[in-house]
Every structure is written in C-alpha cells, then in structure tokens.
C-alpha cells in the first residue's frame, strides 16, 4: 500500500461495524488542535479508504490498513490495536470472510 499519493482527511468518528470503517463527521485540519481524539483517513483516487488511524492525545491508538480487489471489494484488513497486536482478516471477491490463515 502506497499512501504517498493519497488524500488525507480527518474525522470525528466512524459508524457501523462493517469493514472498511465508514468515517463520519469531517474535520478541517485547523480544528485538530481542539480535539483529543480524531480519526485520520488516507483515501486513494477512487475514494477508497486505505489507511485509518485513531489518534488519541497525539498518539496512534488503533490502525486499519485495507487492500481491495480491482472490483473495489475489500480483500484484506490489517488491524493493529493499542498494544501493537495485529489481526489480519481476508475476504473473498464477494466480501465474505475467509478462514484464518494457516
């Protein structure tokens, strides 16, 4: 995943439980100094969320990295929690979860 050419946007929260997360309530960068917690999203040219970070008091507390099939369906989600533990979720071409890797 290359986020160099991605658009970075900021949000107050997300909605739902389905992946990829749906970030809601956009923020402008100038308002970040007034917030303790916000979400930072990196979007590709097709407006797909590639990287989502939950920032709390200036530190990344949670991170989601997403890969997609050419069709736009989520292929993989790599989730890093506050303790640095990584969970890898894979999906088939229809978006259905695949079994745990081996």
PDB file of N, CA and C in Angstrom, residues 3-102:
ATOM      1  N   UNK A   3       0.675   5.220   0.402  1.00  0.00           N
ATOM      2  CA  UNK A   3      -0.219   6.322   0.764  1.00  0.00           C
ATOM      3  C   UNK A   3       0.335   7.682   0.362  1.00  0.00           C
ATOM      4  N   UNK A   4       1.499   7.688  -0.297  1.00  0.00           N
ATOM      5  CA  UNK A   4       2.106   8.958  -0.709  1.00  0.00           C
ATOM      6  C   UNK A   4       1.181   9.798  -1.575  1.00  0.00           C
ATOM      7  N   UNK A   5       0.464   9.171  -2.476  1.00  0.00           N
ATOM      8  CA  UNK A   5      -0.408   9.896  -3.397  1.00  0.00           C
ATOM      9  C   UNK A   5      -1.860   9.924  -2.938  1.00  0.00           C
ATOM     10  N   UNK A   6      -2.084   9.596  -1.685  1.00  0.00           N
ATOM     11  CA  UNK A   6      -3.442   9.560  -1.155  1.00  0.00           C
ATOM     12  C   UNK A   6      -3.826  10.900  -0.543  1.00  0.00           C
ATOM     13  N   UNK A   7      -5.125  11.123  -0.494  1.00  0.00           N
ATOM     14  CA  UNK A   7      -5.651  12.315   0.157  1.00  0.00           C
ATOM     15  C   UNK A   7      -5.877  11.989   1.629  1.00  0.00           C
ATOM     16  N   UNK A   8      -5.335  12.824   2.511  1.00  0.00           N
ATOM     17  CA  UNK A   8      -5.515  12.646   3.946  1.00  0.00           C
ATOM     18  C   UNK A   8      -6.663  13.535   4.407  1.00  0.00           C
ATOM     19  N   UNK A   9      -7.623  12.918   5.120  1.00  0.00           N
ATOM     20  CA  UNK A   9      -8.760  13.664   5.670  1.00  0.00           C
ATOM     21  C   UNK A   9      -8.950  13.269   7.127  1.00  0.00           C
ATOM     22  N   UNK A  10      -9.608  14.149   7.873  1.00  0.00           N
ATOM     23  CA  UNK A  10      -9.790  13.966   9.305  1.00  0.00           C
ATOM     24  C   UNK A  10     -11.274  13.885   9.645  1.00  0.00           C
ATOM     25  N   UNK A  11     -11.592  13.067  10.669  1.00  0.00           N
ATOM     26  CA  UNK A  11     -12.981  12.818  11.033  1.00  0.00           C
ATOM     27  C   UNK A  11     -13.118  12.714  12.550  1.00  0.00           C
ATOM     28  N   UNK A  12     -14.335  12.969  13.026  1.00  0.00           N
ATOM     29  CA  UNK A  12     -14.608  12.861  14.455  1.00  0.00           C
ATOM     30  C   UNK A  12     -14.787  11.405  14.869  1.00  0.00           C
ATOM     31  N   UNK A  13     -15.448  10.603  14.023  1.00  0.00           N
ATOM     32  CA  UNK A  13     -15.786   9.245  14.432  1.00  0.00           C
ATOM     33  C   UNK A  13     -16.008   8.356  13.208  1.00  0.00           C
ATOM     34  N   UNK A  14     -16.573   7.185  13.458  1.00  0.00           N
ATOM     35  CA  UNK A  14     -16.972   6.269  12.394  1.00  0.00           C
ATOM     36  C   UNK A  14     -18.333   5.688  12.747  1.00  0.00           C
ATOM     37  N   UNK A  15     -18.999   5.098  11.769  1.00  0.00           N
ATOM     38  CA  UNK A  15     -20.300   4.487  12.023  1.00  0.00           C
ATOM     39  C   UNK A  15     -20.278   3.032  11.585  1.00  0.00           C
ATOM     40  N   UNK A  16     -21.108   2.228  12.230  1.00  0.00           N
ATOM     41  CA  UNK A  16     -21.236   0.823  11.870  1.00  0.00           C
ATOM     42  C   UNK A  16     -20.095  -0.031  12.382  1.00  0.00           C
ATOM     43  N   UNK A  17     -20.185  -1.320  12.056  1.00  0.00           N
ATOM     44  CA  UNK A  17     -19.151  -2.268  12.472  1.00  0.00           C
ATOM     45  C   UNK A  17     -18.525  -2.987  11.284  1.00  0.00           C
ATOM     46  N   UNK A  18     -19.083  -2.782  10.105  1.00  0.00           N
ATOM     47  CA  UNK A  18     -18.595  -3.436   8.893  1.00  0.00           C
ATOM     48  C   UNK A  18     -17.292  -2.780   8.437  1.00  0.00           C
ATOM     49  N   UNK A  19     -16.404  -3.597   7.865  1.00  0.00           N
ATOM     50  CA  UNK A  19     -15.151  -3.079   7.323  1.00  0.00           C
ATOM     51  C   UNK A  19     -15.304  -2.848   5.831  1.00  0.00           C
ATOM     52  N   UNK A  20     -14.617  -1.876   5.266  1.00  0.00           N
ATOM     53  CA  UNK A  20     -13.794  -0.883   5.952  1.00  0.00           C
ATOM     54  C   UNK A  20     -14.658   0.082   6.770  1.00  0.00           C
ATOM     55  N   UNK A  21     -14.054   0.656   7.807  1.00  0.00           N
ATOM     56  CA  UNK A  21     -14.784   1.603   8.638  1.00  0.00           C
ATOM     57  C   UNK A  21     -15.324   2.745   7.788  1.00  0.00           C
ATOM     58  N   UNK A  22     -16.488   3.239   8.152  1.00  0.00           N
ATOM     59  CA  UNK A  22     -17.073   4.394   7.473  1.00  0.00           C
ATOM     60  C   UNK A  22     -16.834   5.612   8.363  1.00  0.00           C
ATOM     61  N   UNK A  23     -15.889   6.451   7.962  1.00  0.00           N
ATOM     62  CA  UNK A  23     -15.550   7.633   8.751  1.00  0.00           C
ATOM     63  C   UNK A  23     -16.609   8.706   8.542  1.00  0.00           C
ATOM     64  N   UNK A  24     -17.012   9.359   9.644  1.00  0.00           N
ATOM     65  CA  UNK A  24     -18.091  10.349   9.592  1.00  0.00           C
ATOM     66  C   UNK A  24     -17.686  11.631  10.311  1.00  0.00           C
ATOM     67  N   UNK A  25     -18.428  12.676  10.048  1.00  0.00           N
ATOM     68  CA  UNK A  25     -18.233  13.997  10.653  1.00  0.00           C
ATOM     69  C   UNK A  25     -16.833  14.548  10.355  1.00  0.00           C
ATOM     70  N   UNK A  26     -16.627  14.996   9.116  1.00  0.00           N
ATOM     71  CA  UNK A  26     -15.313  15.513   8.712  1.00  0.00           C
ATOM     72  C   UNK A  26     -14.867  16.706   9.559  1.00  0.00           C
ATOM     73  N   UNK A  27     -13.566  16.796   9.731  1.00  0.00           N
ATOM     74  CA  UNK A  27     -12.923  17.912  10.425  1.00  0.00           C
ATOM     75  C   UNK A  27     -11.957  18.584   9.469  1.00  0.00           C
ATOM     76  N   UNK A  28     -11.735  19.879   9.654  1.00  0.00           N
ATOM     77  CA  UNK A  28     -10.658  20.524   8.911  1.00  0.00           C
ATOM     78  C   UNK A  28      -9.412  20.487   9.791  1.00  0.00           C
ATOM     79  N   UNK A  29      -8.268  20.424   9.157  1.00  0.00           N
ATOM     80  CA  UNK A  29      -7.012  20.253   9.880  1.00  0.00           C
ATOM     81  C   UNK A  29      -6.804  21.333  10.940  1.00  0.00           C
ATOM     82  N   UNK A  30      -7.259  22.550  10.672  1.00  0.00           N
ATOM     83  CA  UNK A  30      -7.086  23.652  11.622  1.00  0.00           C
ATOM     84  C   UNK A  30      -7.814  23.397  12.939  1.00  0.00           C
ATOM     85  N   UNK A  31      -8.842  22.544  12.937  1.00  0.00           N
ATOM     86  CA  UNK A  31      -9.605  22.268  14.158  1.00  0.00           C
ATOM     87  C   UNK A  31      -9.052  21.106  14.981  1.00  0.00           C
ATOM     88  N   UNK A  32      -8.008  20.448  14.503  1.00  0.00           N
ATOM     89  CA  UNK A  32      -7.478  19.284  15.210  1.00  0.00           C
ATOM     90  C   UNK A  32      -6.882  19.647  16.561  1.00  0.00           C
ATOM     91  N   UNK A  33      -6.327  20.839  16.677  1.00  0.00           N
ATOM     92  CA  UNK A  33      -5.693  21.235  17.936  1.00  0.00           C
ATOM     93  C   UNK A  33      -6.699  21.306  19.079  1.00  0.00           C
ATOM     94  N   UNK A  34      -7.988  21.403  18.762  1.00  0.00           N
ATOM     95  CA  UNK A  34      -9.031  21.470  19.781  1.00  0.00           C
ATOM     96  C   UNK A  34      -9.603  20.098  20.124  1.00  0.00           C
ATOM     97  N   UNK A  35      -9.052  19.035  19.562  1.00  0.00           N
ATOM     98  CA  UNK A  35      -9.593  17.688  19.771  1.00  0.00           C
ATOM     99  C   UNK A  35      -8.559  16.783  20.415  1.00  0.00           C
ATOM    100  N   UNK A  36      -9.007  15.984  21.374  1.00  0.00           N
ATOM    101  CA  UNK A  36      -8.137  14.984  21.989  1.00  0.00           C
ATOM    102  C   UNK A  36      -8.093  13.708  21.157  1.00  0.00           C
ATOM    103  N   UNK A  37      -9.205  13.413  20.490  1.00  0.00           N
ATOM    104  CA  UNK A  37      -9.342  12.184  19.718  1.00  0.00           C
ATOM    105  C   UNK A  37      -9.936  12.503  18.350  1.00  0.00           C
ATOM    106  N   UNK A  38      -9.367  11.890  17.317  1.00  0.00           N
ATOM    107  CA  UNK A  38      -9.920  12.021  15.967  1.00  0.00           C
ATOM    108  C   UNK A  38      -9.426  10.856  15.128  1.00  0.00           C
ATOM    109  N   UNK A  39     -10.018  10.694  13.971  1.00  0.00           N
ATOM    110  CA  UNK A  39      -9.613   9.662  13.024  1.00  0.00           C
ATOM    111  C   UNK A  39      -8.976  10.322  11.811  1.00  0.00           C
ATOM    112  N   UNK A  40      -7.892   9.723  11.356  1.00  0.00           N
ATOM    113  CA  UNK A  40      -7.157  10.213  10.188  1.00  0.00           C
ATOM    114  C   UNK A  40      -7.300   9.145   9.103  1.00  0.00           C
ATOM    115  N   UNK A  41      -7.846   9.527   7.952  1.00  0.00           N
ATOM    116  CA  UNK A  41      -8.057   8.573   6.874  1.00  0.00           C
ATOM    117  C   UNK A  41      -7.289   8.956   5.626  1.00  0.00           C
ATOM    118  N   UNK A  42      -6.697   7.965   4.978  1.00  0.00           N
ATOM    119  CA  UNK A  42      -5.977   8.160   3.719  1.00  0.00           C
ATOM    120  C   UNK A  42      -6.785   7.475   2.622  1.00  0.00           C
ATOM    121  N   UNK A  43      -7.187   8.248   1.614  1.00  0.00           N
ATOM    122  CA  UNK A  43      -8.061   7.766   0.550  1.00  0.00           C
ATOM    123  C   UNK A  43      -7.333   7.797  -0.790  1.00  0.00           C
ATOM    124  N   UNK A  44      -7.551   6.747  -1.589  1.00  0.00           N
ATOM    125  CA  UNK A  44      -6.929   6.699  -2.916  1.00  0.00           C
ATOM    126  C   UNK A  44      -7.765   7.492  -3.919  1.00  0.00           C
ATOM    127  N   UNK A  45      -7.359   7.471  -5.179  1.00  0.00           N
ATOM    128  CA  UNK A  45      -8.035   8.222  -6.229  1.00  0.00           C
ATOM    129  C   UNK A  45      -9.453   7.759  -6.504  1.00  0.00           C
ATOM    130  N   UNK A  46      -9.807   6.570  -6.028  1.00  0.00           N
ATOM    131  CA  UNK A  46     -11.165   6.048  -6.178  1.00  0.00           C
ATOM    132  C   UNK A  46     -11.972   6.246  -4.892  1.00  0.00           C
ATOM    133  N   UNK A  47     -11.453   7.056  -3.987  1.00  0.00           N
ATOM    134  CA  UNK A  47     -12.073   7.382  -2.698  1.00  0.00           C
ATOM    135  C   UNK A  47     -12.238   6.155  -1.798  1.00  0.00           C
ATOM    136  N   UNK A  48     -11.330   5.187  -1.952  1.00  0.00           N
ATOM    137  CA  UNK A  48     -11.327   4.016  -1.072  1.00  0.00           C
ATOM    138  C   UNK A  48     -10.398   4.303   0.100  1.00  0.00           C
ATOM    139  N   UNK A  49     -10.829   3.955   1.288  1.00  0.00           N
ATOM    140  CA  UNK A  49     -10.028   4.143   2.491  1.00  0.00           C
ATOM    141  C   UNK A  49      -8.923   3.093   2.513  1.00  0.00           C
ATOM    142  N   UNK A  50      -7.658   3.540   2.488  1.00  0.00           N
ATOM    143  CA  UNK A  50      -6.527   2.616   2.517  1.00  0.00           C
ATOM    144  C   UNK A  50      -5.929   2.481   3.905  1.00  0.00           C
ATOM    145  N   UNK A  51      -5.930   3.576   4.652  1.00  0.00           N
ATOM    146  CA  UNK A  51      -5.345   3.588   5.990  1.00  0.00           C
ATOM    147  C   UNK A  51      -6.211   4.452   6.880  1.00  0.00           C
ATOM    148  N   UNK A  52      -6.546   3.928   8.046  1.00  0.00           N
ATOM    149  CA  UNK A  52      -7.336   4.665   9.030  1.00  0.00           C
ATOM    150  C   UNK A  52      -6.596   4.591  10.357  1.00  0.00           C
ATOM    151  N   UNK A  53      -6.382   5.732  10.978  1.00  0.00           N
ATOM    152  CA  UNK A  53      -5.709   5.786  12.269  1.00  0.00           C
ATOM    153  C   UNK A  53      -6.578   6.526  13.276  1.00  0.00           C
ATOM    154  N   UNK A  54      -6.741   5.933  14.454  1.00  0.00           N
ATOM    155  CA  UNK A  54      -7.392   6.628  15.559  1.00  0.00           C
ATOM    156  C   UNK A  54      -6.280   7.293  16.357  1.00  0.00           C
ATOM    157  N   UNK A  55      -6.337   8.614  16.448  1.00  0.00           N
ATOM    158  CA  UNK A  55      -5.305   9.383  17.137  1.00  0.00           C
ATOM    159  C   UNK A  55      -5.888   9.884  18.456  1.00  0.00           C
ATOM    160  N   UNK A  56      -5.212   9.564  19.558  1.00  0.00           N
ATOM    161  CA  UNK A  56      -5.640   9.976  20.893  1.00  0.00           C
ATOM    162  C   UNK A  56      -4.471  10.700  21.556  1.00  0.00           C
ATOM    163  N   UNK A  57      -4.689  11.949  21.910  1.00  0.00           N
ATOM    164  CA  UNK A  57      -3.642  12.785  22.511  1.00  0.00           C
ATOM    165  C   UNK A  57      -2.343  12.725  21.705  1.00  0.00           C
ATOM    166  N   UNK A  58      -2.468  12.771  20.383  1.00  0.00           N
ATOM    167  CA  UNK A  58      -1.309  12.827  19.503  1.00  0.00           C
ATOM    168  C   UNK A  58      -0.659  11.494  19.185  1.00  0.00           C
ATOM    169  N   UNK A  59      -1.140  10.411  19.782  1.00  0.00           N
ATOM    170  CA  UNK A  59      -0.569   9.083  19.549  1.00  0.00           C
ATOM    171  C   UNK A  59      -1.562   8.211  18.782  1.00  0.00           C
ATOM    172  N   UNK A  60      -1.048   7.391  17.857  1.00  0.00           N
ATOM    173  CA  UNK A  60      -1.907   6.457  17.121  1.00  0.00           C
ATOM    174  C   UNK A  60      -2.256   5.297  18.051  1.00  0.00           C
ATOM    175  N   UNK A  61      -3.560   5.143  18.319  1.00  0.00           N
ATOM    176  CA  UNK A  61      -4.036   4.115  19.245  1.00  0.00           C
ATOM    177  C   UNK A  61      -4.557   2.882  18.517  1.00  0.00           C
ATOM    178  N   UNK A  62      -5.002   3.056  17.298  1.00  0.00           N
ATOM    179  CA  UNK A  62      -5.580   1.974  16.512  1.00  0.00           C
ATOM    180  C   UNK A  62      -5.312   2.280  15.047  1.00  0.00           C
ATOM    181  N   UNK A  63      -5.015   1.222  14.275  1.00  0.00           N
ATOM    182  CA  UNK A  63      -4.740   1.443  12.854  1.00  0.00           C
ATOM    183  C   UNK A  63      -5.358   0.322  12.037  1.00  0.00           C
ATOM    184  N   UNK A  64      -6.022   0.702  10.961  1.00  0.00           N
ATOM    185  CA  UNK A  64      -6.567  -0.249   9.989  1.00  0.00           C
ATOM    186  C   UNK A  64      -5.904   0.027   8.645  1.00  0.00           C
ATOM    187  N   UNK A  65      -5.401  -1.023   7.986  1.00  0.00           N
ATOM    188  CA  UNK A  65      -4.862  -0.922   6.626  1.00  0.00           C
ATOM    189  C   UNK A  65      -5.703  -1.838   5.743  1.00  0.00           C
ATOM    190  N   UNK A  66      -6.150  -1.286   4.631  1.00  0.00           N
ATOM    191  CA  UNK A  66      -7.061  -2.026   3.759  1.00  0.00           C
ATOM    192  C   UNK A  66      -6.463  -2.217   2.368  1.00  0.00           C
ATOM    193  N   UNK A  67      -6.719  -3.408   1.802  1.00  0.00           N
ATOM    194  CA  UNK A  67      -6.405  -3.711   0.406  1.00  0.00           C
ATOM    195  C   UNK A  67      -7.703  -4.151  -0.262  1.00  0.00           C
ATOM    196  N   UNK A  68      -7.825  -3.834  -1.553  1.00  0.00           N
ATOM    197  CA  UNK A  68      -9.062  -4.091  -2.285  1.00  0.00           C
ATOM    198  C   UNK A  68      -8.786  -4.888  -3.548  1.00  0.00           C
ATOM    199  N   UNK A  69      -9.786  -5.655  -3.960  1.00  0.00           N
ATOM    200  CA  UNK A  69      -9.760  -6.270  -5.282  1.00  0.00           C
ATOM    201  C   UNK A  69      -9.971  -5.162  -6.312  1.00  0.00           C
ATOM    202  N   UNK A  70      -9.642  -5.439  -7.576  1.00  0.00           N
ATOM    203  CA  UNK A  70      -9.849  -4.453  -8.644  1.00  0.00           C
ATOM    204  C   UNK A  70     -11.305  -4.003  -8.727  1.00  0.00           C
ATOM    205  N   UNK A  71     -12.206  -4.867  -8.303  1.00  0.00           N
ATOM    206  CA  UNK A  71     -13.639  -4.553  -8.335  1.00  0.00           C
ATOM    207  C   UNK A  71     -14.046  -3.542  -7.267  1.00  0.00           C
ATOM    208  N   UNK A  72     -13.141  -3.280  -6.312  1.00  0.00           N
ATOM    209  CA  UNK A  72     -13.454  -2.359  -5.221  1.00  0.00           C
ATOM    210  C   UNK A  72     -13.883  -3.055  -3.944  1.00  0.00           C
ATOM    211  N   UNK A  73     -14.054  -4.373  -3.984  1.00  0.00           N
ATOM    212  CA  UNK A  73     -14.443  -5.144  -2.800  1.00  0.00           C
ATOM    213  C   UNK A  73     -13.223  -5.308  -1.890  1.00  0.00           C
ATOM    214  N   UNK A  74     -13.457  -5.196  -0.589  1.00  0.00           N
ATOM    215  CA  UNK A  74     -12.375  -5.344   0.387  1.00  0.00           C
ATOM    216  C   UNK A  74     -11.760  -6.738   0.297  1.00  0.00           C
ATOM    217  N   UNK A  75     -10.438  -6.787   0.155  1.00  0.00           N
ATOM    218  CA  UNK A  75      -9.715  -8.049   0.053  1.00  0.00           C
ATOM    219  C   UNK A  75      -9.074  -8.426   1.387  1.00  0.00           C
ATOM    220  N   UNK A  76      -8.536  -7.424   2.089  1.00  0.00           N
ATOM    221  CA  UNK A  76      -7.799  -7.697   3.318  1.00  0.00           C
ATOM    222  C   UNK A  76      -7.851  -6.491   4.243  1.00  0.00           C
ATOM    223  N   UNK A  77      -7.931  -6.756   5.540  1.00  0.00           N
ATOM    224  CA  UNK A  77      -7.856  -5.713   6.560  1.00  0.00           C
ATOM    225  C   UNK A  77      -6.808  -6.135   7.578  1.00  0.00           C
ATOM    226  N   UNK A  78      -5.846  -5.264   7.808  1.00  0.00           N
ATOM    227  CA  UNK A  78      -4.820  -5.499   8.820  1.00  0.00           C
ATOM    228  C   UNK A  78      -5.076  -4.498   9.940  1.00  0.00           C
ATOM    229  N   UNK A  79      -5.418  -4.997  11.118  1.00  0.00           N
ATOM    230  CA  UNK A  79      -5.818  -4.147  12.236  1.00  0.00           C
ATOM    231  C   UNK A  79      -4.777  -4.248  13.338  1.00  0.00           C
ATOM    232  N   UNK A  80      -4.220  -3.102  13.723  1.00  0.00           N
ATOM    233  CA  UNK A  80      -3.243  -3.037  14.806  1.00  0.00           C
ATOM    234  C   UNK A  80      -3.890  -2.322  15.978  1.00  0.00           C
ATOM    235  N   UNK A  81      -3.942  -3.006  17.140  1.00  0.00           N
ATOM    236  CA  UNK A  81      -4.596  -2.400  18.297  1.00  0.00           C
ATOM    237  C   UNK A  81      -3.607  -1.588  19.131  1.00  0.00           C
ATOM    238  N   UNK A  82      -4.101  -1.041  20.232  1.00  0.00           N
ATOM    239  CA  UNK A  82      -3.310  -0.151  21.080  1.00  0.00           C
ATOM    240  C   UNK A  82      -2.070  -0.845  21.651  1.00  0.00           C
ATOM    241  N   UNK A  83      -2.116  -2.173  21.804  1.00  0.00           N
ATOM    242  CA  UNK A  83      -0.981  -2.924  22.333  1.00  0.00           C
ATOM    243  C   UNK A  83      -0.017  -3.380  21.244  1.00  0.00           C
ATOM    244  N   UNK A  84      -0.298  -3.008  19.994  1.00  0.00           N
ATOM    245  CA  UNK A  84       0.567  -3.392  18.889  1.00  0.00           C
ATOM    246  C   UNK A  84       0.258  -4.767  18.320  1.00  0.00           C
ATOM    247  N   UNK A  85      -0.802  -5.414  18.818  1.00  0.00           N
ATOM    248  CA  UNK A  85      -1.180  -6.719  18.286  1.00  0.00           C
ATOM    249  C   UNK A  85      -1.874  -6.542  16.941  1.00  0.00           C
ATOM    250  N   UNK A  86      -1.494  -7.385  15.989  1.00  0.00           N
ATOM    251  CA  UNK A  86      -2.012  -7.275  14.626  1.00  0.00           C
ATOM    252  C   UNK A  86      -2.966  -8.430  14.336  1.00  0.00           C
ATOM    253  N   UNK A  87      -4.121  -8.096  13.787  1.00  0.00           N
ATOM    254  CA  UNK A  87      -5.095  -9.077  13.331  1.00  0.00           C
ATOM    255  C   UNK A  87      -5.257  -8.902  11.829  1.00  0.00           C
ATOM    256  N   UNK A  88      -5.145 -10.000  11.096  1.00  0.00           N
ATOM    257  CA  UNK A  88      -5.281  -9.963   9.643  1.00  0.00           C
ATOM    258  C   UNK A  88      -6.572 -10.671   9.253  1.00  0.00           C
ATOM    259  N   UNK A  89      -7.435  -9.957   8.559  1.00  0.00           N
ATOM    260  CA  UNK A  89      -8.696 -10.509   8.079  1.00  0.00           C
ATOM    261  C   UNK A  89      -8.674 -10.507   6.561  1.00  0.00           C
ATOM    262  N   UNK A  90      -9.101 -11.633   5.960  1.00  0.00           N
ATOM    263  CA  UNK A  90      -9.126 -11.735   4.500  1.00  0.00           C
ATOM    264  C   UNK A  90     -10.545 -12.016   4.037  1.00  0.00           C
ATOM    265  N   UNK A  91     -10.847 -11.528   2.832  1.00  0.00           N
ATOM    266  CA  UNK A  91     -12.192 -11.642   2.278  1.00  0.00           C
ATOM    267  C   UNK A  91     -12.113 -12.143   0.844  1.00  0.00           C
ATOM    268  N   UNK A  92     -13.159 -12.869   0.418  1.00  0.00           N
ATOM    269  CA  UNK A  92     -13.191 -13.322  -0.973  1.00  0.00           C
ATOM    270  C   UNK A  92     -13.718 -12.202  -1.869  1.00  0.00           C
ATOM    271  N   UNK A  93     -13.859 -12.489  -3.159  1.00  0.00           N
ATOM    272  CA  UNK A  93     -14.246 -11.476  -4.141  1.00  0.00           C
ATOM    273  C   UNK A  93     -15.653 -10.929  -3.935  1.00  0.00           C
ATOM    274  N   UNK A  94     -16.447 -11.612  -3.102  1.00  0.00           N
ATOM    275  CA  UNK A  94     -17.798 -11.124  -2.804  1.00  0.00           C
ATOM    276  C   UNK A  94     -17.838 -10.336  -1.497  1.00  0.00           C
ATOM    277  N   UNK A  95     -16.705 -10.313  -0.777  1.00  0.00           N
ATOM    278  CA  UNK A  95     -16.651  -9.621   0.510  1.00  0.00           C
ATOM    279  C   UNK A  95     -16.899 -10.528   1.694  1.00  0.00           C
ATOM    280  N   UNK A  96     -17.092 -11.823   1.443  1.00  0.00           N
ATOM    281  CA  UNK A  96     -17.315 -12.777   2.533  1.00  0.00           C
ATOM    282  C   UNK A  96     -15.987 -13.099   3.213  1.00  0.00           C
ATOM    283  N   UNK A  97     -15.982 -13.199   4.538  1.00  0.00           N
ATOM    284  CA  UNK A  97     -14.743 -13.516   5.262  1.00  0.00           C
ATOM    285  C   UNK A  97     -14.206 -14.889   4.876  1.00  0.00           C
ATOM    286  N   UNK A  98     -12.884 -14.970   4.755  1.00  0.00           N
ATOM    287  CA  UNK A  98     -12.207 -16.243   4.517  1.00  0.00           C
ATOM    288  C   UNK A  98     -11.725 -16.778   5.859  1.00  0.00           C
ATOM    289  N   UNK A  99     -11.437 -18.075   5.922  1.00  0.00           N
ATOM    290  CA  UNK A  99     -10.931 -18.678   7.148  1.00  0.00           C
ATOM    291  C   UNK A  99      -9.586 -18.099   7.542  1.00  0.00           C
ATOM    292  N   UNK A 100      -9.213 -18.299   8.781  1.00  0.00           N
ATOM    293  CA  UNK A 100      -7.932 -17.806   9.294  1.00  0.00           C
ATOM    294  C   UNK A 100      -6.790 -18.460   8.545  1.00  0.00           C
ATOM    295  N   UNK A 101      -5.720 -17.672   8.265  1.00  0.00           N
ATOM    296  CA  UNK A 101      -4.564 -18.260   7.587  1.00  0.00           C
ATOM    297  C   UNK A 101      -3.892 -19.289   8.477  1.00  0.00           C
ATOM    298  N   UNK A 102      -3.428 -20.334   7.867  1.00  0.00           N
ATOM    299  CA  UNK A 102      -2.850 -21.400   8.409  1.00  0.00           C
ATOM    300  C   UNK A 102      -2.145 -21.856   9.445  1.00  0.00           C
TER     301      UNK A 102
END
